[in-house]
Coordinates of C-alpha atoms and ligand atoms in Angstrom, one line a residue:
X1 CA -19.3 1.3 3.7
X2 CA -18.2 4.7 4.8
X3 CA -18.2 7.1 1.8
X4 CA -17.6 11.4 1.8
X5 CA -18.1 12.7 -1.4
X6 CA -17.0 16.5 -1.4
X7 CA -18.7 17.4 1.9
X8 CA -18.3 20.8 4.0
X9 CA -19.0 22.3 6.9
X10 CA -19.0 25.8 7.4
X11 CA -20.0 27.3 11.2
X12 CA -21.7 30.7 12.1
X13 CA -23.0 33.7 9.6
X14 CA -21.3 35.6 6.8
X15 CA -19.2 38.0 9.0
X16 CA -17.7 35.3 11.6
X17 CA -16.8 32.2 9.0
X18 CA -15.8 29.2 10.5
X19 CA -15.0 26.4 7.5
X20 CA -14.3 23.2 10.0
X21 CA -14.1 20.9 6.9
X22 CA -13.4 21.8 3.5
X23 CA -14.6 19.6 0.8
X24 CA -13.2 16.1 2.4
X25 CA -13.6 13.2 -0.1
X26 CA -13.2 9.7 1.5
X27 CA -13.9 6.4 1.0
X28 CA -13.2 4.1 4.4
X29 CA -13.8 0.1 3.1
X30 CA -15.7 -2.2 5.3
X31 CA -13.5 -4.0 8.3
X32 CA -11.2 -1.1 9.1
X33 CA -9.3 0.8 11.1
X34 CA -9.0 3.8 9.8
X35 CA -7.5 7.1 11.3
X36 CA -8.1 10.6 11.4
X37 CA -5.0 12.5 12.5
X38 CA -4.1 16.4 13.0
X39 CA -4.1 18.9 16.0
X40 CA -6.7 20.3 18.0
X41 CA -8.2 22.5 15.3
X42 CA -8.4 20.5 12.3
X43 CA -11.7 19.9 12.1
X44 CA -11.8 16.2 13.7
X45 CA -14.3 15.8 15.1
X46 CA -16.6 17.9 13.5
X47 CA -15.7 15.1 10.1
X48 CA -16.5 12.3 12.4
X49 CA -19.6 14.2 13.6
X50 CA -21.1 14.0 9.8
X51 CA -20.8 10.1 9.5
X52 CA -23.3 9.2 12.0
X53 CA -24.7 13.2 11.3
X54 CA -24.9 14.6 14.4
X55 CA -23.2 16.9 12.8
X56 CA -25.3 18.3 9.1
X57 CA -22.9 18.6 6.1
X58 CA -23.2 22.6 4.8
X59 CA -22.6 20.5 1.4
X60 CA -21.6 17.1 0.0
X61 CA -23.1 13.6 0.3
X62 CA -22.5 11.5 3.3
X63 CA -22.8 7.4 2.6
X64 CA -23.5 4.3 5.1
X65 CA -23.3 1.3 2.9
X66 CA -25.5 2.2 0.0
X67 CA -27.5 3.9 2.1
X68 CA -27.2 8.5 1.4
X69 CA -27.9 9.9 5.0
X70 CA -28.6 12.9 3.8
X71 CA -31.9 11.9 2.4
X72 CA -32.9 10.1 5.7
X73 CA -36.1 11.9 8.1
X74 CA -35.6 11.9 11.7
X75 CA -37.1 8.5 12.1
X76 CA -35.1 6.9 9.3
X77 CA -32.1 8.3 10.6
X78 CA -32.8 7.6 14.3
X79 CA -32.7 3.7 13.3
X80 CA -29.6 4.0 10.9
X81 CA -27.5 5.6 14.2
X82 CA -28.3 2.4 15.4
X83 CA -25.7 0.8 12.9
X84 CA -23.0 3.6 13.8
X85 CA -22.3 3.7 17.8
X86 CA -19.9 6.4 18.7
X87 CA -17.1 6.9 21.7
X88 CA -16.4 10.4 23.6
X89 CA -13.0 10.7 24.9
X90 CA -15.2 11.9 28.1
X91 CA -17.0 9.2 28.6
X92 CA -19.9 10.3 29.3
X93 CA -21.0 8.3 31.1
X94 CA -24.6 8.6 33.6
X95 CA -23.2 9.3 36.8
X96 CA -26.0 8.7 38.9
X97 CA -27.1 4.8 36.6
X98 CA -24.7 1.7 37.6
X99 CA -22.5 0.7 34.6
X100 CA -25.2 -2.1 33.6
X101 CA -28.2 0.5 32.7
X102 CA -25.7 2.7 31.6
X103 CA -25.3 -0.1 28.8
X104 CA -28.0 -0.9 28.0
X105 CA -29.0 2.8 27.9
X106 CA -29.3 1.7 23.7
X107 CA -31.2 -0.8 24.7
X108 CA -34.3 1.1 26.1
X109 CA -35.8 1.6 23.1
X110 CA -35.5 -1.3 21.6
X111 CA -38.8 -3.6 22.7
X112 CA -36.1 -5.6 24.2
X113 CA -37.7 -7.6 27.3
X114 CA -35.8 -7.1 30.5
X115 CA -34.0 -9.9 30.9
X116 CA -32.5 -9.8 27.1
X117 CA -31.4 -6.9 28.3
X118 CA -30.0 -8.3 30.8
X119 CA -28.3 -10.7 28.8
X120 CA -27.0 -8.4 26.4
X121 CA -24.7 -6.7 29.3
X122 CA -23.4 -8.9 31.0
X123 CA -22.1 -10.2 27.5
X124 CA -21.4 -7.2 25.8
X125 CA -19.2 -6.5 30.0
X126 CA -17.4 -9.5 29.7
X127 CA -16.3 -8.8 26.1
X128 CA -14.6 -5.8 27.7
X129 CA -13.6 -6.9 30.9
X130 CA -16.0 -5.9 33.5
X131 CA -17.9 -8.7 34.5
X132 CA -17.7 -8.3 37.6
X133 CA -19.4 -4.2 37.7
X134 CA -23.1 -4.2 36.5
X135 CA -24.2 -2.9 39.7
X136 CA -21.2 -0.6 40.1
X137 CA -20.8 3.4 39.3
X138 CA -18.9 5.7 37.1
X139 CA -17.9 7.4 40.0
X140 CA -16.3 3.9 41.5
X141 CA -14.1 3.0 38.1
X142 CA -11.0 4.0 36.5
X143 CA -10.6 6.5 33.1
X144 CA -9.6 2.9 31.7
X145 CA -12.7 1.5 33.0
X146 CA -14.9 4.1 32.6
X147 CA -14.4 4.0 28.0
X148 CA -14.4 0.3 28.1
X149 CA -18.0 1.2 29.9
X150 CA -18.5 3.4 27.3
X151 CA -17.3 1.4 24.2
X152 CA -19.6 -2.0 25.6
X153 CA -22.2 0.6 25.8
X154 CA -21.7 1.7 22.1
X155 CA -21.8 -2.1 20.4
X156 CA -25.0 -2.4 22.9
X157 CA -27.1 -1.6 19.5
X158 CA -25.1 -4.4 17.9
X159 CA -23.5 -1.1 15.1
X160 CA -21.0 -2.4 12.2
X161 CA -19.3 0.7 12.7
X162 CA -17.0 2.6 15.9
X163 CA -16.7 6.2 15.7
X164 CA -14.2 7.0 18.5
X165 CA -13.4 10.2 18.8
X166 CA -9.6 10.6 20.9
X167 CA -10.9 7.6 23.1
X168 CA -7.3 7.0 24.4
X169 CA -6.4 10.4 24.9
X170 CA -7.4 10.7 28.5
X171 CA -6.0 7.7 29.9
X172 CA -2.3 6.4 30.9
X173 CA -0.1 5.2 28.0
X174 CA -0.6 0.9 29.3
X175 CA -4.3 1.6 30.0
X176 CA -4.2 3.9 26.1
X177 CA -2.7 0.5 25.3
X178 CA -5.2 -1.6 26.7
X179 CA -8.4 -0.1 24.9
X180 CA -6.4 0.5 21.5
X181 CA -6.1 -3.6 21.9
X182 CA -9.8 -4.2 22.4
X183 CA -11.1 -1.3 20.1
X184 CA -7.8 -4.1 17.5
X185 CA -9.9 -7.3 19.4
X186 CA -13.0 -5.9 18.4
X187 CA -12.1 -5.2 14.3
X188 CA -11.5 -9.0 14.3
X189 CA -14.5 -10.3 15.8
X190 CA -17.2 -8.0 15.1
X191 CA -15.8 -7.1 12.2
X192 CA -16.4 -3.5 12.9
X193 CA -15.4 -0.8 11.1
X194 CA -13.7 2.1 13.2
X195 CA -13.1 5.4 12.3
X196 CA -10.0 7.0 15.5
X197 CA -9.8 10.1 15.6
X198 CA -6.9 11.3 17.6
X199 CA -3.7 13.4 17.7
X200 CA -1.4 11.0 18.9
X201 CA 0.4 9.5 15.5
X202 CA 1.7 6.7 17.7
X203 CA -1.7 5.3 17.9
X204 CA -2.0 4.9 13.9
X205 CA 1.1 3.5 14.4
X206 CA -0.9 0.5 16.7
X207 CA -4.1 -0.5 15.1
X208 CA -4.8 1.3 12.2
X209 CA -5.1 -0.1 8.9
X210 CA -5.6 3.2 6.9
X211 CA -5.2 7.4 8.3
X212 CA -6.4 10.2 6.8
X213 CA -4.0 13.9 7.7
X214 CA -6.6 17.0 8.5
X215 CA -5.8 20.6 8.7
X216 CA -7.5 23.5 8.9
X217 CA -11.2 21.4 7.9
X218 CA -8.6 19.7 4.4
X219 CA -7.1 15.9 4.2
X220 CA -4.3 16.6 3.1
X221 CA -2.8 13.3 2.7
X222 CA -4.5 9.8 3.1
X223 CA -3.0 5.9 2.6
X224 CA -2.1 3.0 4.2
X225 CA -0.4 3.1 7.5
X226 CA 2.8 1.7 5.7
X227 CA 3.0 4.2 3.0
X228 CA 1.8 7.1 5.4
X229 CA 5.1 5.9 7.6
X230 CA 7.6 4.9 5.2
X231 CA 6.9 8.2 2.8
X232 CA 5.3 11.1 3.7
X233 CA 4.2 12.8 1.5
X234 CA 3.8 16.2 3.2
X235 CA 5.5 18.2 6.0
X236 CA 2.7 17.7 8.4
X237 CA 2.0 14.0 7.9
X238 CA 6.3 14.2 8.6
X239 CA 6.2 16.0 11.6
X240 CA 3.4 13.8 13.0
X241 CA 5.2 10.8 12.7
X242 CA 8.6 12.3 14.1
X243 CA 6.5 12.3 17.6
X244 CA 5.5 8.7 17.6
X245 CA 9.4 7.2 16.9
X246 CA 11.6 8.6 20.2
X247 CA 14.5 7.9 17.6
X248 CA 14.9 11.8 16.4
X249 CA 16.3 12.9 20.0
X250 CA 17.9 9.7 20.1
X251 CA 19.9 10.3 17.3
X252 CA 20.2 14.1 18.3
X253 CA 21.7 12.8 21.5
X254 CA 24.3 10.1 19.8
X255 CA 25.6 12.6 17.2
X256 CA 26.4 15.0 19.8
X257 CA 28.6 12.3 21.2
X258 CA 30.3 11.1 18.8
X259 CA 33.5 12.2 17.5
X260 CA 34.1 11.9 13.9
X261 CA 37.4 11.7 11.7
X262 CA 38.1 13.7 8.6
X263 CA 37.7 10.9 6.6
X264 CA 34.1 8.6 8.1
X265 CA 30.8 9.8 7.3
X266 CA 27.6 9.8 8.4
X267 CA 24.5 7.8 7.1
X268 CA 21.6 7.1 8.1
X269 CA 19.9 4.1 6.0
X270 CA 15.8 3.5 6.2
X271 CA 14.4 0.5 4.5
X272 CA 11.0 -1.4 4.8
X273 CA 10.4 -4.1 4.6
X274 CA 13.0 -7.6 5.0
X275 CA 16.0 -7.5 4.5
X276 CA 17.0 -8.8 7.5
X277 CA 18.7 -12.0 5.6
X278 CA 21.1 -9.8 3.5
X279 CA 24.8 -9.1 5.0
X280 CA 24.3 -5.8 3.2
X281 CA 26.8 -3.9 5.1
X282 CA 30.0 -7.3 4.8
X283 CA 29.1 -6.6 0.9
X284 CA 29.8 -3.0 1.4
X285 CA 33.6 -4.1 2.6
X286 CA 34.1 -6.8 0.1
X287 CA 33.1 -4.6 -3.1
X288 CA 34.5 -1.2 -2.5
X289 CA 36.4 -1.4 1.2
X290 CA 34.4 0.8 3.0
X291 CA 34.1 0.0 6.8
X292 CA 30.8 0.4 8.0
X293 CA 30.3 0.8 11.8
X294 CA 26.7 0.9 13.1
X295 CA 26.4 3.7 15.5
X296 CA 22.3 3.1 15.8
X297 CA 19.6 0.6 15.5
X298 CA 16.4 0.6 15.8
X299 CA 13.3 -1.6 13.6
X300 CA 9.5 -1.2 14.2
X301 CA 6.4 -3.0 12.9
X302 CA 3.5 -1.4 10.7
X303 CA 1.2 -4.3 11.0
X304 CA 3.8 -7.5 11.0
X305 CA 6.1 -4.9 8.0
X306 CA 9.7 -4.0 9.7
X307 CA 10.5 -0.6 9.2
X308 CA 14.2 0.3 10.4
X309 CA 16.9 2.7 10.2
X310 CA 20.5 2.6 10.8
X311 CA 23.3 5.7 11.7
X312 CA 25.9 4.6 10.0
X313 CA 29.3 5.9 9.6
X314 CA 31.5 4.9 6.1
X315 CA 35.4 4.9 6.6
X316 CA 36.8 5.0 2.9
X317 CA 37.4 7.3 0.1
X318 CA 34.9 9.3 -1.1
X319 CA 34.4 7.7 -4.9
X320 CA 34.6 4.7 -2.6
X321 CA 31.5 5.9 -0.2
X322 CA 29.3 7.2 -2.6
X323 CA 29.5 3.9 -5.1
X324 CA 28.7 2.3 -1.7
X325 CA 25.5 4.7 -1.4
X326 CA 24.1 3.7 -4.9
X327 CA 25.2 0.1 -3.9
X328 CA 22.5 0.7 -1.3
X329 CA 20.4 2.9 -3.1
X330 CA 19.4 -0.1 -5.6
X331 CA 19.2 -2.3 -3.3
X332 CA 16.4 -0.4 -1.7
X333 CA 17.5 1.8 0.6
X334 CA 16.4 5.2 1.7
X335 CA 20.2 6.5 1.8
X336 CA 20.5 9.9 3.5
X337 CA 24.5 11.7 4.2
X338 CA 24.3 13.3 7.2
X339 CA 25.7 16.8 8.8
X340 CA 26.7 16.1 12.7
X341 CA 27.0 20.1 12.3
X342 CA 23.1 20.3 11.6
X343 CA 21.8 17.2 13.4
X344 CA 24.0 17.2 16.8
X345 CA 21.8 20.2 17.7
Ligands
ATP401 N1 -21.1 24.2 17.3 C1 -19.4 24.8 16.1 N2 -19.7 26.1 15.7 C2 -18.7 26.8 15.8 N3 -18.2 26.3 15.4 C3 -17.3 25.5 15.8 C4 -18.6 24.3 16.6 N4 -17.8 23.6 16.2 C5 -16.3 23.6 16.2 N5 -16.2 24.6 15.8 C6 -14.8 25.1 15.0 O1 -14.8 24.4 14.1 C7 -13.2 23.9 14.0 C8 -12.8 22.7 13.7 O2 -13.2 21.9 15.3 P1 -13.2 20.4 15.4 O3 -14.2 20.6 17.5 O4 -13.6 20.0 14.8 O5 -11.7 20.1 15.5 P2 -11.3 19.2 16.5 O6 -10.5 18.4 15.3 O7 -11.8 17.6 17.0 O8 -10.0 19.6 17.4 P3 -9.3 19.0 18.6 O9 -7.7 18.2 19.1 O10 -9.2 20.1 20.1 O11 -10.7 18.1 18.8 C9 -13.0 25.0 14.9 O12 -12.3 26.2 14.6 C10 -13.7 24.9 16.4 O13 -13.1 25.9 16.3
MG402 MG1 -11.7 16.9 18.3

């Protein structure tokens, strides 16, 4: 659906050059919710603006389906942009216009009768759950409601792609969740391809199918959300992932308060997929006489796939502990011995 080939964007002149996007290659399949994560200044907004050509790439090719954006003239580009809706962090609504007028704004130059426009606006506002606000003004709406209006407006031209630049970062967690659910609904119902920029890994975890991590203009890692969360290859990805789970802090607190005996060892066990039917810890006792005591457990679901983490203390002989760890590894678990002194801080 969207393909970027070796795309770079350079701002400024030779004296003061900013390479906002560097040699980015990206393919986003139709119907995907694709997340782009990165710290401030990473180049996320610039990259996403390249997709609807609000930003012209300095070099590289942008394809939407089979159309090469670089080759379009202004008129063709305007036409093409109707297929690509965009919403922003700060909603960008026209304050002096009603909600209905805001939503119908993109329809204005489409030669659609007033009546049809009204019907379309009603349909869109219903879709985002704001049918009673058609005559209200933006200042009378909450942030979450304004973002819904912005989404309705972006959908007015019946786009195939929706670009969201930090669409939820001005919203509280509950409203964020509602907006994300709405985006997920639109993805499923309208088969909309969504590119979602965010600095919150939590957002990626909630709704994205795939994601890319950006740093200093480059994509440092990309993959399915499950791949990124279960086996991050880059330090930056791991750092972002930690922010989506509050467990690090809990574990560190827990370890501070844990009093281990001399023959006890702490182990972190992580797994992906369904192993809930397997009594692994009991097997450890039966096979190796290791007494495993669970100190912490957590399961998160990533697109229906469970990802679990346990902190367990192992009691038994050192040789049997080693065998136990090898056994758990052979059963597909990720195993890590923890040092209380290093983790408890
Ligand atoms: N029009 C411009 N002219 C010059 N430099 C720019 C321009 N737009 C962006 N930049 C620079 O390009 C880099 C990437 O900016 P961009 O807005 O894409 O980052 P971002 O990842 O979206 O950050 P944030 O999370 O803060 O929105 C930054 O160093 C920024 O200063
Ligand atoms: Mg930005």
